[in-house]
Amino acid sequence: MDAQRISESIDLDSELAALLSVEPSVEFVARVRMRIAAEPAPRSWRPSWLLVTASACALLVTIGLALRPSHLSTSASSVFAEISLLAPTLVPGPMAAAISGSRRERPTPEMRAMMQSNQDAVRAMNSHLESRNYEAIAGDAATLTRNFASLERFWSARQVEGAAALSRRGLTVATELRAAVLMGDASGVAQAIADMTAVCNACHTQYREELPDHTYAIKL
Amino acid sequence: MHEHADRLAGGLVGVDPDLAREFEARLVESSRLAFRVAYSVLRHREDAEDVAQEAFAKAYRSFRQLRDRDRFRAWLARMTWRLAIDRCRASNRRQRVEMVANDNTGPTTAEAVIARDRADQLWRAIDRLPEKLRIVIVLASIEGHEVQEVASLLGIPVGTVKSRLFIARQRLKEQLQWMRSESASR
């Protein structure tokens, strides 16, 4: 074949289009959703509550110092103590708790075991999803169902309604997961796993706090 | 689609449901683009999916900060390209392109073998292009993007895209001509 004929036979645009007309796998979008569900909520560009609260505190300190008679002690600790008492009435719930000090509790060994079991089950489900081992996913879902039922009782006993609600949501998702496995609904399974990851993530964000020694406390 | 977004928003406490819905719409419309951009660099489906997934996760983390949401595809395409290049450099996986794996599984008729050889030659020719030309030719060949769309995706003037496309096509043709003459003369 001479150079002229070779040149004429090159239909570059068609060859390029054929080369790049690859399709992602059918599970791709579901996997992305799952990954996103595991991400922390997007950061807001708007001023955060922390900033608003810090500004409010600074303003209170300034006003307090300006109005205080000069013969009284104005130590920083006493001003802060007053602000701490005032905080719940001045700023919204989460930040007021941060200022005045919300309750923390070390997780019981049973709680830690449940969390570990949940983590293992979610990790295992992701790998079982990769290998399409739906029978194993059903087993993981059963573990999660048991754990979330216990978690719901744990949080209800402590009257932490938000965490109890998330536990109920976990229970619902575990049930949906088992149903999707039984029906052989692959996208339903992937979606339920994504939802489960989101539930865990949401609860950890709101009700778990990492301590300086890298262990965790429960926020009540 | 809204059902997915609602479930996502329901699961992620604190996320604006409208934002979740909007992101879901962007995910659905741009997933193929991100995958193909990553694939054009990595030539490996699983790696391409990993990288595209990573790009979406990054996009999600900063989605609220993106003021002009119409720029999402451009933003995503560039981010995916960059991540894919990084991945490629890190793992040096270009040697393990998917075509090699296909050799064992695909059809083995003479026509199929010729088609694979031609695809292989084209990939090698693309690899030899400088990055600026490579991204332009790849984006122009994905989903039949027009010159204006490529310019918008890359944030460069239409004239620049046209000239880069022209040069890229010329170089690819020259490379292919040379490679195919070589293999024909063997």
mmCIF file of C-alpha atoms in Angstrom:
data_model
loop_
_atom_site.group_PDB
_atom_site.id
_atom_site.type_symbol
_atom_site.label_atom_id
_atom_site.label_comp_id
_atom_site.label_asym_id
_atom_site.label_seq_id
_atom_site.Cartn_x
_atom_site.Cartn_y
_atom_site.Cartn_z
ATOM 1 C CA MET A 1 0.000 0.000 0.000
ATOM 2 C CA ASP A 2 1.583 3.317 -1.006
ATOM 3 C CA ALA A 3 1.606 6.443 1.131
ATOM 4 C CA GLN A 4 -1.096 8.110 -0.989
ATOM 5 C CA ARG A 5 -3.544 5.227 -0.515
ATOM 6 C CA ILE A 6 -2.758 4.998 3.206
ATOM 7 C CA SER A 7 -3.386 8.679 3.611
ATOM 8 C CA GLU A 8 -6.718 8.437 1.824
ATOM 9 C CA SER A 9 -7.774 5.462 3.944
ATOM 10 C CA ILE A 10 -7.345 7.399 7.182
ATOM 11 C CA ASP A 11 -10.722 8.686 8.293
ATOM 12 C CA LEU A 12 -9.382 10.300 11.420
ATOM 13 C CA ASP A 13 -12.632 11.645 12.830
ATOM 14 C CA SER A 14 -14.414 8.304 12.558
ATOM 15 C CA GLU A 15 -11.473 6.424 14.022
ATOM 16 C CA LEU A 16 -11.220 8.835 16.932
ATOM 17 C CA ALA A 17 -14.952 8.723 17.596
ATOM 18 C CA ALA A 18 -14.897 4.908 17.567
ATOM 19 C CA LEU A 19 -11.900 4.877 19.877
ATOM 20 C CA LEU A 20 -13.587 7.080 22.473
ATOM 21 C CA SER A 21 -17.106 5.699 22.307
ATOM 22 C CA VAL A 22 -16.503 3.575 25.400
ATOM 23 C CA GLU A 23 -19.262 3.275 27.969
ATOM 24 C CA PRO A 24 -18.829 3.090 31.711
ATOM 25 C CA SER A 25 -20.192 0.018 33.482
ATOM 26 C CA VAL A 26 -23.885 -0.014 34.398
ATOM 27 C CA GLU A 27 -22.991 0.283 38.081
ATOM 28 C CA PHE A 28 -20.809 3.345 37.571
ATOM 29 C CA VAL A 29 -23.355 6.039 38.443
ATOM 30 C CA ALA A 30 -24.561 4.023 41.433
ATOM 31 C CA ARG A 31 -20.961 3.751 42.641
ATOM 32 C CA VAL A 32 -20.474 7.482 42.298
ATOM 33 C CA ARG A 33 -23.659 8.046 44.311
ATOM 34 C CA MET A 34 -22.350 5.679 46.934
ATOM 35 C CA ARG A 35 -19.040 7.495 47.083
ATOM 36 C CA ILE A 36 -20.771 10.861 47.354
ATOM 37 C CA ALA A 37 -23.038 9.592 50.083
ATOM 38 C CA ALA A 38 -19.928 8.759 52.084
ATOM 39 C CA GLU A 39 -18.576 12.282 51.639
ATOM 40 C CA PRO A 40 -19.116 14.941 54.288
ATOM 41 C CA ALA A 41 -21.741 17.528 53.389
ATOM 42 C CA PRO A 42 -20.445 20.218 51.005
ATOM 43 C CA ARG A 43 -18.946 23.164 52.793
ATOM 44 C CA SER A 44 -20.961 26.305 52.636
ATOM 45 C CA TRP A 45 -19.501 29.544 51.351
ATOM 46 C CA ARG A 46 -21.861 31.378 53.637
ATOM 47 C CA PRO A 47 -20.660 32.483 57.077
ATOM 48 C CA SER A 48 -20.747 29.453 59.334
ATOM 49 C CA TRP A 49 -22.526 29.340 62.683
ATOM 50 C CA LEU A 50 -19.108 29.214 64.298
ATOM 51 C CA LEU A 51 -18.201 32.548 62.749
ATOM 52 C CA VAL A 52 -21.563 34.078 63.652
ATOM 53 C CA THR A 53 -21.226 32.857 67.233
ATOM 54 C CA ALA A 54 -17.653 34.047 67.543
ATOM 55 C CA SER A 55 -18.735 37.464 66.291
ATOM 56 C CA ALA A 56 -21.655 37.537 68.740
ATOM 57 C CA CYS A 57 -19.332 36.610 71.611
ATOM 58 C CA ALA A 58 -16.819 39.260 70.636
ATOM 59 C CA LEU A 59 -19.616 41.824 70.499
ATOM 60 C CA LEU A 60 -20.907 40.783 73.936
ATOM 61 C CA VAL A 61 -17.435 40.998 75.435
ATOM 62 C CA THR A 62 -16.959 44.459 73.979
ATOM 63 C CA ILE A 63 -20.349 45.675 75.230
ATOM 64 C CA GLY A 64 -19.787 44.068 78.644
ATOM 65 C CA LEU A 65 -16.407 45.697 79.063
ATOM 66 C CA ALA A 66 -17.696 49.060 77.892
ATOM 67 C CA LEU A 67 -20.687 49.105 80.282
ATOM 68 C CA ARG A 68 -18.984 47.603 83.324
ATOM 69 C CA PRO A 69 -18.225 50.120 86.094
ATOM 70 C CA SER A 70 -14.511 50.670 86.306
ATOM 71 C CA HIS A 71 -14.234 49.646 90.007
ATOM 72 C CA LEU A 72 -15.433 46.094 89.327
ATOM 73 C CA SER A 73 -13.144 43.301 88.293
ATOM 74 C CA THR A 74 -13.264 42.607 84.575
ATOM 75 C CA SER A 75 -11.249 39.463 84.322
ATOM 76 C CA ALA A 76 -11.702 37.587 81.062
ATOM 77 C CA SER A 77 -12.823 34.417 82.821
ATOM 78 C CA SER A 78 -15.708 36.112 84.611
ATOM 79 C CA VAL A 79 -16.889 37.746 81.387
ATOM 80 C CA PHE A 80 -16.710 34.404 79.600
ATOM 81 C CA ALA A 81 -18.650 32.725 82.396
ATOM 82 C CA GLU A 82 -21.456 35.280 81.995
ATOM 83 C CA ILE A 83 -21.508 34.806 78.257
ATOM 84 C CA SER A 84 -21.627 31.050 78.680
ATOM 85 C CA LEU A 85 -24.734 31.385 80.792
ATOM 86 C CA LEU A 86 -26.304 33.777 78.317
ATOM 87 C CA ALA A 87 -25.318 31.769 75.256
ATOM 88 C CA PRO A 88 -28.279 29.361 75.131
ATOM 89 C CA THR A 89 -30.695 32.268 74.875
ATOM 90 C CA LEU A 90 -28.640 34.170 72.313
ATOM 91 C CA VAL A 91 -27.457 31.605 69.801
ATOM 92 C CA PRO A 92 -29.014 28.530 68.231
ATOM 93 C CA GLY A 93 -28.849 25.046 69.721
ATOM 94 C CA PRO A 94 -25.653 23.413 68.440
ATOM 95 C CA MET A 95 -23.477 26.428 69.037
ATOM 96 C CA ALA A 96 -25.025 27.160 72.406
ATOM 97 C CA ALA A 97 -24.151 23.613 73.360
ATOM 98 C CA ALA A 98 -20.611 24.181 72.154
ATOM 99 C CA ILE A 99 -20.301 27.248 74.337
ATOM 100 C CA SER A 100 -22.047 26.074 77.456
ATOM 101 C CA GLY A 101 -20.749 22.499 77.058
ATOM 102 C CA SER A 102 -22.925 19.654 75.771
ATOM 103 C CA ARG A 103 -22.853 16.184 77.344
ATOM 104 C CA ARG A 104 -20.280 13.670 76.192
ATOM 105 C CA GLU A 105 -20.162 10.011 77.028
ATOM 106 C CA ARG A 106 -17.575 7.335 76.449
ATOM 107 C CA PRO A 107 -19.140 4.546 74.380
ATOM 108 C CA THR A 108 -19.787 1.338 76.261
ATOM 109 C CA PRO A 109 -17.919 -1.806 75.087
ATOM 110 C CA GLU A 110 -21.234 -3.047 73.611
ATOM 111 C CA MET A 111 -21.644 0.206 71.671
ATOM 112 C CA ARG A 112 -18.074 0.004 70.376
ATOM 113 C CA ALA A 113 -18.621 -3.592 69.309
ATOM 114 C CA MET A 114 -21.808 -2.606 67.472
ATOM 115 C CA MET A 115 -20.042 0.240 65.665
ATOM 116 C CA GLN A 116 -17.203 -2.066 64.679
ATOM 117 C CA SER A 117 -19.690 -4.641 63.469
ATOM 118 C CA ASN A 118 -21.514 -1.995 61.392
ATOM 119 C CA GLN A 119 -18.262 -0.758 59.904
ATOM 120 C CA ASP A 120 -17.198 -4.298 59.013
ATOM 121 C CA ALA A 121 -20.610 -5.029 57.488
ATOM 122 C CA VAL A 122 -20.611 -1.870 55.321
ATOM 123 C CA ARG A 123 -17.052 -2.526 54.138
ATOM 124 C CA ALA A 124 -17.877 -6.145 53.401
ATOM 125 C CA MET A 125 -21.019 -5.104 51.490
ATOM 126 C CA ASN A 126 -19.004 -2.816 49.242
ATOM 127 C CA SER A 127 -16.609 -5.600 48.394
ATOM 128 C CA HIS A 128 -19.492 -8.076 48.003
ATOM 129 C CA LEU A 129 -21.153 -5.618 45.637
ATOM 130 C CA GLU A 130 -17.982 -5.557 43.530
ATOM 131 C CA SER A 131 -17.987 -9.346 43.342
ATOM 132 C CA ARG A 132 -21.825 -9.440 42.980
ATOM 133 C CA ASN A 133 -22.102 -11.774 45.925
ATOM 134 C CA TYR A 134 -25.707 -10.966 46.834
ATOM 135 C CA GLU A 135 -26.063 -13.828 49.283
ATOM 136 C CA ALA A 136 -23.244 -12.354 51.377
ATOM 137 C CA ILE A 137 -24.873 -8.901 51.125
ATOM 138 C CA ALA A 138 -28.085 -10.383 52.554
ATOM 139 C CA GLY A 139 -26.022 -11.656 55.509
ATOM 140 C CA ASP A 140 -24.475 -8.218 56.011
ATOM 141 C CA ALA A 141 -27.947 -6.642 55.866
ATOM 142 C CA ALA A 142 -29.159 -9.014 58.581
ATOM 143 C CA THR A 143 -26.234 -7.954 60.812
ATOM 144 C CA LEU A 144 -27.054 -4.295 60.203
ATOM 145 C CA THR A 145 -30.731 -4.873 60.986
ATOM 146 C CA ARG A 146 -29.842 -6.358 64.378
ATOM 147 C CA ASN A 147 -27.349 -3.593 65.140
ATOM 148 C CA PHE A 148 -29.661 -0.745 64.179
ATOM 149 C CA ALA A 149 -32.466 -2.214 66.285
ATOM 150 C CA SER A 150 -30.095 -2.181 69.298
ATOM 151 C CA LEU A 151 -28.878 1.313 68.428
ATOM 152 C CA GLU A 152 -32.428 2.607 68.275
ATOM 153 C CA ARG A 153 -33.031 1.308 71.799
ATOM 154 C CA PHE A 154 -29.715 2.770 72.993
ATOM 155 C CA TRP A 155 -30.488 6.282 71.725
ATOM 156 C CA SER A 156 -34.160 6.217 72.726
ATOM 157 C CA ALA A 157 -33.147 5.318 76.288
ATOM 158 C CA ARG A 158 -30.930 8.417 76.320
ATOM 159 C CA GLN A 159 -33.672 10.521 74.724
ATOM 160 C CA VAL A 160 -31.473 11.607 71.804
ATOM 161 C CA GLU A 161 -34.270 11.785 69.272
ATOM 162 C CA GLY A 162 -32.108 12.728 66.257
ATOM 163 C CA ALA A 163 -29.831 9.733 66.686
ATOM 164 C CA ALA A 164 -32.785 7.443 67.383
ATOM 165 C CA ALA A 165 -34.387 8.668 64.136
ATOM 166 C CA LEU A 166 -31.183 7.952 62.223
ATOM 167 C CA SER A 167 -31.104 4.455 63.738
ATOM 168 C CA ARG A 168 -34.684 3.903 62.565
ATOM 169 C CA ARG A 169 -33.648 5.121 59.120
ATOM 170 C CA GLY A 170 -30.753 2.632 59.199
ATOM 171 C CA LEU A 171 -33.230 -0.099 60.075
ATOM 172 C CA THR A 172 -35.456 0.892 57.142
ATOM 173 C CA VAL A 173 -32.517 0.958 54.725
ATOM 174 C CA ALA A 174 -31.310 -2.455 55.939
ATOM 175 C CA THR A 175 -34.825 -3.790 55.231
ATOM 176 C CA GLU A 176 -34.818 -2.174 51.776
ATOM 177 C CA LEU A 177 -31.435 -3.735 51.151
ATOM 178 C CA ARG A 178 -32.674 -7.205 52.019
ATOM 179 C CA ALA A 179 -35.731 -6.687 49.809
ATOM 180 C CA ALA A 180 -33.548 -5.561 46.890
ATOM 181 C CA VAL A 181 -31.337 -8.646 47.324
ATOM 182 C CA LEU A 182 -34.378 -10.932 47.361
ATOM 183 C CA MET A 183 -35.744 -9.291 44.214
ATOM 184 C CA GLY A 184 -32.362 -9.456 42.477
ATOM 185 C CA ASP A 185 -32.501 -5.692 41.940
ATOM 186 C CA ALA A 186 -28.807 -4.796 41.454
ATOM 187 C CA SER A 187 -29.316 -1.029 41.244
ATOM 188 C CA GLY A 188 -31.599 -1.167 44.296
ATOM 189 C CA VAL A 189 -28.857 -2.970 46.221
ATOM 190 C CA ALA A 190 -26.253 -0.376 45.193
ATOM 191 C CA GLN A 191 -28.628 2.444 46.136
ATOM 192 C CA ALA A 192 -29.424 0.909 49.527
ATOM 193 C CA ILE A 193 -25.707 0.505 50.284
ATOM 194 C CA ALA A 194 -25.193 4.159 49.373
ATOM 195 C CA ASP A 195 -28.082 5.140 51.655
ATOM 196 C CA MET A 196 -26.664 3.021 54.456
ATOM 197 C CA THR A 197 -23.279 4.733 54.145
ATOM 198 C CA ALA A 198 -25.061 8.082 54.242
ATOM 199 C CA VAL A 199 -26.939 7.146 57.430
ATOM 200 C CA CYS A 200 -23.712 6.081 59.164
ATOM 201 C CA ASN A 201 -21.975 9.213 57.977
ATOM 202 C CA ALA A 202 -24.759 11.515 59.143
ATOM 203 C CA CYS A 203 -24.862 9.934 62.603
ATOM 204 C CA HIS A 204 -21.080 10.114 63.003
ATOM 205 C CA THR A 205 -21.046 13.750 61.938
ATOM 206 C CA GLN A 206 -23.701 14.726 64.450
ATOM 207 C CA TYR A 207 -23.257 12.400 67.380
ATOM 208 C CA ARG A 208 -19.620 11.371 67.434
ATOM 209 C CA GLU A 209 -16.606 13.394 68.451
ATOM 210 C CA GLU A 210 -12.983 12.443 68.046
ATOM 211 C CA LEU A 211 -10.955 13.024 71.198
ATOM 212 C CA PRO A 212 -7.315 14.130 71.267
ATOM 213 C CA ASP A 213 -6.239 10.530 71.929
ATOM 214 C CA HIS A 214 -8.020 9.501 68.680
ATOM 215 C CA THR A 215 -10.738 7.605 70.501
ATOM 216 C CA TYR A 216 -14.352 8.693 70.187
ATOM 217 C CA ALA A 217 -16.975 10.104 72.500
ATOM 218 C CA ILE A 218 -20.729 10.076 71.975
ATOM 219 C CA LYS A 219 -22.411 13.472 71.879
ATOM 220 C CA LEU A 220 -25.695 13.422 73.746
ATOM 221 C CA MET B 1 -33.601 11.089 39.203
ATOM 222 C CA HIS B 2 -35.335 13.190 41.842
ATOM 223 C CA GLU B 3 -35.946 10.068 43.828
ATOM 224 C CA HIS B 4 -32.197 9.444 44.009
ATOM 225 C CA ALA B 5 -31.578 13.049 45.011
ATOM 226 C CA ASP B 6 -34.278 12.948 47.662
ATOM 227 C CA ARG B 7 -32.827 9.782 49.108
ATOM 228 C CA LEU B 8 -29.355 11.249 49.035
ATOM 229 C CA ALA B 9 -30.508 14.433 50.710
ATOM 230 C CA GLY B 10 -32.526 12.428 53.202
ATOM 231 C CA GLY B 11 -29.435 10.471 54.114
ATOM 232 C CA LEU B 12 -27.110 13.406 54.384
ATOM 233 C CA VAL B 13 -28.389 15.495 57.204
ATOM 234 C CA GLY B 14 -27.636 19.141 56.668
ATOM 235 C CA VAL B 15 -27.490 19.026 52.863
ATOM 236 C CA ASP B 16 -29.776 21.363 50.999
ATOM 237 C CA PRO B 17 -32.192 19.071 49.060
ATOM 238 C CA ASP B 18 -32.188 21.468 46.081
ATOM 239 C CA LEU B 19 -28.413 21.272 45.984
ATOM 240 C CA ALA B 20 -28.499 17.471 46.139
ATOM 241 C CA ARG B 21 -31.070 17.411 43.318
ATOM 242 C CA GLU B 22 -28.975 19.729 41.207
ATOM 243 C CA PHE B 23 -25.848 17.680 41.786
ATOM 244 C CA GLU B 24 -27.719 14.499 40.883
ATOM 245 C CA ALA B 25 -28.786 16.094 37.585
ATOM 246 C CA ARG B 26 -25.176 17.080 36.852
ATOM 247 C CA LEU B 27 -23.994 13.595 37.759
ATOM 248 C CA VAL B 28 -26.421 11.959 35.358
ATOM 249 C CA GLU B 29 -25.639 14.309 32.467
ATOM 250 C CA SER B 30 -21.849 14.305 32.941
ATOM 251 C CA SER B 31 -20.977 10.783 34.063
ATOM 252 C CA ARG B 32 -20.188 9.559 30.554
ATOM 253 C CA LEU B 33 -18.048 12.614 29.798
ATOM 254 C CA ALA B 34 -15.983 12.151 32.966
ATOM 255 C CA PHE B 35 -15.523 8.446 32.289
ATOM 256 C CA ARG B 36 -14.465 8.984 28.681
ATOM 257 C CA VAL B 37 -12.041 11.758 29.570
ATOM 258 C CA ALA B 38 -10.419 9.506 32.177
ATOM 259 C CA TYR B 39 -10.435 6.554 29.787
ATOM 260 C CA SER B 40 -8.723 8.569 27.064
ATOM 261 C CA VAL B 41 -5.753 8.999 29.405
ATOM 262 C CA LEU B 42 -5.729 5.704 31.272
ATOM 263 C CA ARG B 43 -7.065 3.263 28.674
ATOM 264 C CA HIS B 44 -8.267 1.054 31.489
ATOM 265 C CA ARG B 45 -11.952 0.875 32.374
ATOM 266 C CA GLU B 46 -11.667 0.253 36.096
ATOM 267 C CA ASP B 47 -9.017 2.915 36.562
ATOM 268 C CA ALA B 48 -11.066 5.328 34.481
ATOM 269 C CA GLU B 49 -14.131 4.693 36.644
ATOM 270 C CA ASP B 50 -12.063 5.186 39.806
ATOM 271 C CA VAL B 51 -10.696 8.481 38.571
ATOM 272 C CA ALA B 52 -14.072 9.734 37.327
ATOM 273 C CA GLN B 53 -15.555 8.789 40.694
ATOM 274 C CA GLU B 54 -12.811 10.711 42.474
ATOM 275 C CA ALA B 55 -13.487 13.726 40.257
ATOM 276 C CA PHE B 56 -17.197 13.646 41.135
ATOM 277 C CA ALA B 57 -16.356 13.384 44.834
ATOM 278 C CA LYS B 58 -14.096 16.427 44.568
ATOM 279 C CA ALA B 59 -16.734 18.259 42.572
ATOM 280 C CA TYR B 60 -19.320 17.424 45.219
ATOM 281 C CA ARG B 61 -17.135 18.760 48.024
ATOM 282 C CA SER B 62 -16.833 22.119 46.284
ATOM 283 C CA PHE B 63 -20.174 22.174 44.470
ATOM 284 C CA ARG B 64 -21.718 24.900 46.599
ATOM 285 C CA GLN B 65 -18.757 27.147 45.909
ATOM 286 C CA LEU B 66 -19.202 26.880 42.153
ATOM 287 C CA ARG B 67 -21.051 30.088 41.416
ATOM 288 C CA ASP B 68 -21.643 29.486 37.725
ATOM 289 C CA ARG B 69 -23.182 26.021 37.725
ATOM 290 C CA ASP B 70 -23.272 26.006 33.917
ATOM 291 C CA ARG B 71 -19.503 25.646 34.100
ATOM 292 C CA PHE B 72 -19.857 22.317 35.893
ATOM 293 C CA ARG B 73 -19.057 20.134 32.863
ATOM 294 C CA ALA B 74 -15.979 22.204 32.045
ATOM 295 C CA TRP B 75 -14.858 22.105 35.637
ATOM 296 C CA LEU B 76 -15.427 18.360 35.856
ATOM 297 C CA ALA B 77 -13.731 17.599 32.523
ATOM 298 C CA ARG B 78 -10.594 19.514 33.485
ATOM 299 C CA MET B 79 -10.498 18.016 36.966
ATOM 300 C CA THR B 80 -10.951 14.490 35.585
ATOM 301 C CA TRP B 81 -8.216 15.050 33.021
ATOM 302 C CA ARG B 82 -5.802 16.306 35.671
ATOM 303 C CA LEU B 83 -6.593 13.435 38.059
ATOM 304 C CA ALA B 84 -6.195 10.909 35.260
ATOM 305 C CA ILE B 85 -2.817 12.361 34.267
ATOM 306 C CA ASP B 86 -1.723 12.234 37.915
ATOM 307 C CA ARG B 87 -2.901 8.642 38.243
ATOM 308 C CA CYS B 88 -1.151 7.717 35.031
ATOM 309 C CA ARG B 89 2.116 9.250 36.169
ATOM 310 C CA ALA B 90 1.856 7.720 39.604
ATOM 311 C CA SER B 91 1.112 4.185 38.554
ATOM 312 C CA ASN B 92 2.757 4.247 35.139
ATOM 313 C CA ARG B 93 -0.072 2.144 33.921
ATOM 314 C CA ARG B 94 0.017 3.318 30.366
ATOM 315 C CA GLN B 95 1.880 0.134 29.575
ATOM 316 C CA ARG B 96 -1.116 -1.890 30.702
ATOM 317 C CA VAL B 97 -3.647 -0.504 28.288
ATOM 318 C CA GLU B 98 -6.926 -2.228 27.905
ATOM 319 C CA MET B 99 -6.300 -3.208 24.324
ATOM 320 C CA VAL B 100 -3.693 -5.652 25.496
ATOM 321 C CA ALA B 101 -6.215 -7.310 27.792
ATOM 322 C CA ASN B 102 -8.732 -7.386 24.961
ATOM 323 C CA ASP B 103 -6.317 -9.396 22.884
ATOM 324 C CA ASN B 104 -7.125 -12.411 25.007
ATOM 325 C CA THR B 105 -10.866 -12.005 25.094
ATOM 326 C CA GLY B 106 -12.008 -10.321 21.917
ATOM 327 C CA PRO B 107 -12.759 -11.850 18.548
ATOM 328 C CA THR B 108 -9.753 -13.141 16.676
ATOM 329 C CA THR B 109 -10.940 -12.778 13.094
ATOM 330 C CA ALA B 110 -8.543 -11.084 10.705
ATOM 331 C CA GLU B 111 -10.777 -8.014 10.574
ATOM 332 C CA ALA B 112 -10.862 -7.735 14.354
ATOM 333 C CA VAL B 113 -7.090 -8.035 14.547
ATOM 334 C CA ILE B 114 -6.664 -5.296 11.938
ATOM 335 C CA ALA B 115 -9.144 -3.068 13.789
ATOM 336 C CA ARG B 116 -7.253 -3.567 17.048
ATOM 337 C CA ASP B 117 -3.933 -2.788 15.373
ATOM 338 C CA ARG B 118 -5.385 0.402 13.958
ATOM 339 C CA ALA B 119 -6.792 1.422 17.320
ATOM 340 C CA ASP B 120 -3.444 0.678 18.942
ATOM 341 C CA GLN B 121 -1.649 2.820 16.373
ATOM 342 C CA LEU B 122 -4.080 5.673 16.933
ATOM 343 C CA TRP B 123 -3.624 5.539 20.705
ATOM 344 C CA ARG B 124 0.146 5.598 20.281
ATOM 345 C CA ALA B 125 -0.155 8.583 17.971
ATOM 346 C CA ILE B 126 -2.381 10.370 20.508
ATOM 347 C CA ASP B 127 0.145 9.606 23.245
ATOM 348 C CA ARG B 128 2.847 11.366 21.277
ATOM 349 C CA LEU B 129 0.895 14.607 21.107
ATOM 350 C CA PRO B 130 1.712 17.349 23.593
ATOM 351 C CA GLU B 131 -0.888 17.591 26.357
ATOM 352 C CA LYS B 132 -2.427 20.811 25.030
ATOM 353 C CA LEU B 133 -3.156 19.211 21.675
ATOM 354 C CA ARG B 134 -4.169 15.898 23.177
ATOM 355 C CA ILE B 135 -6.930 17.265 25.384
ATOM 356 C CA VAL B 136 -8.372 19.290 22.525
ATOM 357 C CA ILE B 137 -8.531 16.359 20.114
ATOM 358 C CA VAL B 138 -9.918 14.042 22.811
ATOM 359 C CA LEU B 139 -12.669 16.427 23.876
ATOM 360 C CA ALA B 140 -13.573 17.158 20.260
ATOM 361 C CA SER B 141 -13.918 13.431 19.629
ATOM 362 C CA ILE B 142 -16.022 12.671 22.704
ATOM 363 C CA GLU B 143 -19.767 12.913 22.115
ATOM 364 C CA GLY B 144 -19.145 14.918 18.937
ATOM 365 C CA HIS B 145 -18.380 18.163 20.748
ATOM 366 C CA GLU B 146 -18.349 21.241 18.515
ATOM 367 C CA VAL B 147 -15.397 23.621 18.533
ATOM 368 C CA GLN B 148 -17.376 26.089 20.682
ATOM 369 C CA GLU B 149 -18.136 23.386 23.246
ATOM 370 C CA VAL B 150 -14.483 22.362 23.437
ATOM 371 C CA ALA B 151 -13.534 26.020 23.886
ATOM 372 C CA SER B 152 -16.100 26.320 26.655
ATOM 373 C CA LEU B 153 -14.935 23.105 28.341
ATOM 374 C CA LEU B 154 -11.327 24.253 28.338
ATOM 375 C CA GLY B 155 -11.981 27.948 28.920
ATOM 376 C CA ILE B 156 -9.890 28.983 25.915
ATOM 377 C CA PRO B 157 -10.803 30.998 22.786
ATOM 378 C CA VAL B 158 -12.492 29.272 19.854
ATOM 379 C CA GLY B 159 -9.639 30.324 17.552
ATOM 380 C CA THR B 160 -7.115 28.588 19.789
ATOM 381 C CA VAL B 161 -9.183 25.400 19.748
ATOM 382 C CA LYS B 162 -9.414 25.533 15.965
ATOM 383 C CA SER B 163 -5.686 25.966 15.505
ATOM 384 C CA ARG B 164 -4.838 23.248 18.064
ATOM 385 C CA LEU B 165 -7.320 20.885 16.449
ATOM 386 C CA PHE B 166 -5.817 21.533 13.046
ATOM 387 C CA ILE B 167 -2.275 20.873 14.279
ATOM 388 C CA ALA B 168 -3.349 17.808 16.263
ATOM 389 C CA ARG B 169 -5.132 16.294 13.255
ATOM 390 C CA GLN B 170 -2.151 16.964 11.019
ATOM 391 C CA ARG B 171 0.236 15.313 13.450
ATOM 392 C CA LEU B 172 -2.031 12.339 14.020
ATOM 393 C CA LYS B 173 -2.423 11.786 10.295
ATOM 394 C CA GLU B 174 1.318 12.008 9.753
ATOM 395 C CA GLN B 175 1.983 9.579 12.595
ATOM 396 C CA LEU B 176 -0.645 7.126 11.395
ATOM 397 C CA GLN B 177 0.558 7.342 7.830
ATOM 398 C CA TRP B 178 4.085 6.552 8.954
ATOM 399 C CA MET B 179 3.026 3.694 11.265
ATOM 400 C CA ARG B 180 0.752 2.123 8.673
ATOM 401 C CA SER B 181 3.345 2.396 5.907
ATOM 402 C CA GLU B 182 5.837 0.721 8.225
ATOM 403 C CA SER B 183 3.502 -2.144 9.058
ATOM 404 C CA ALA B 184 2.456 -2.511 5.382
ATOM 405 C CA SER B 185 6.047 -2.761 4.256
ATOM 406 C CA ARG B 186 6.799 -5.573 6.773
#
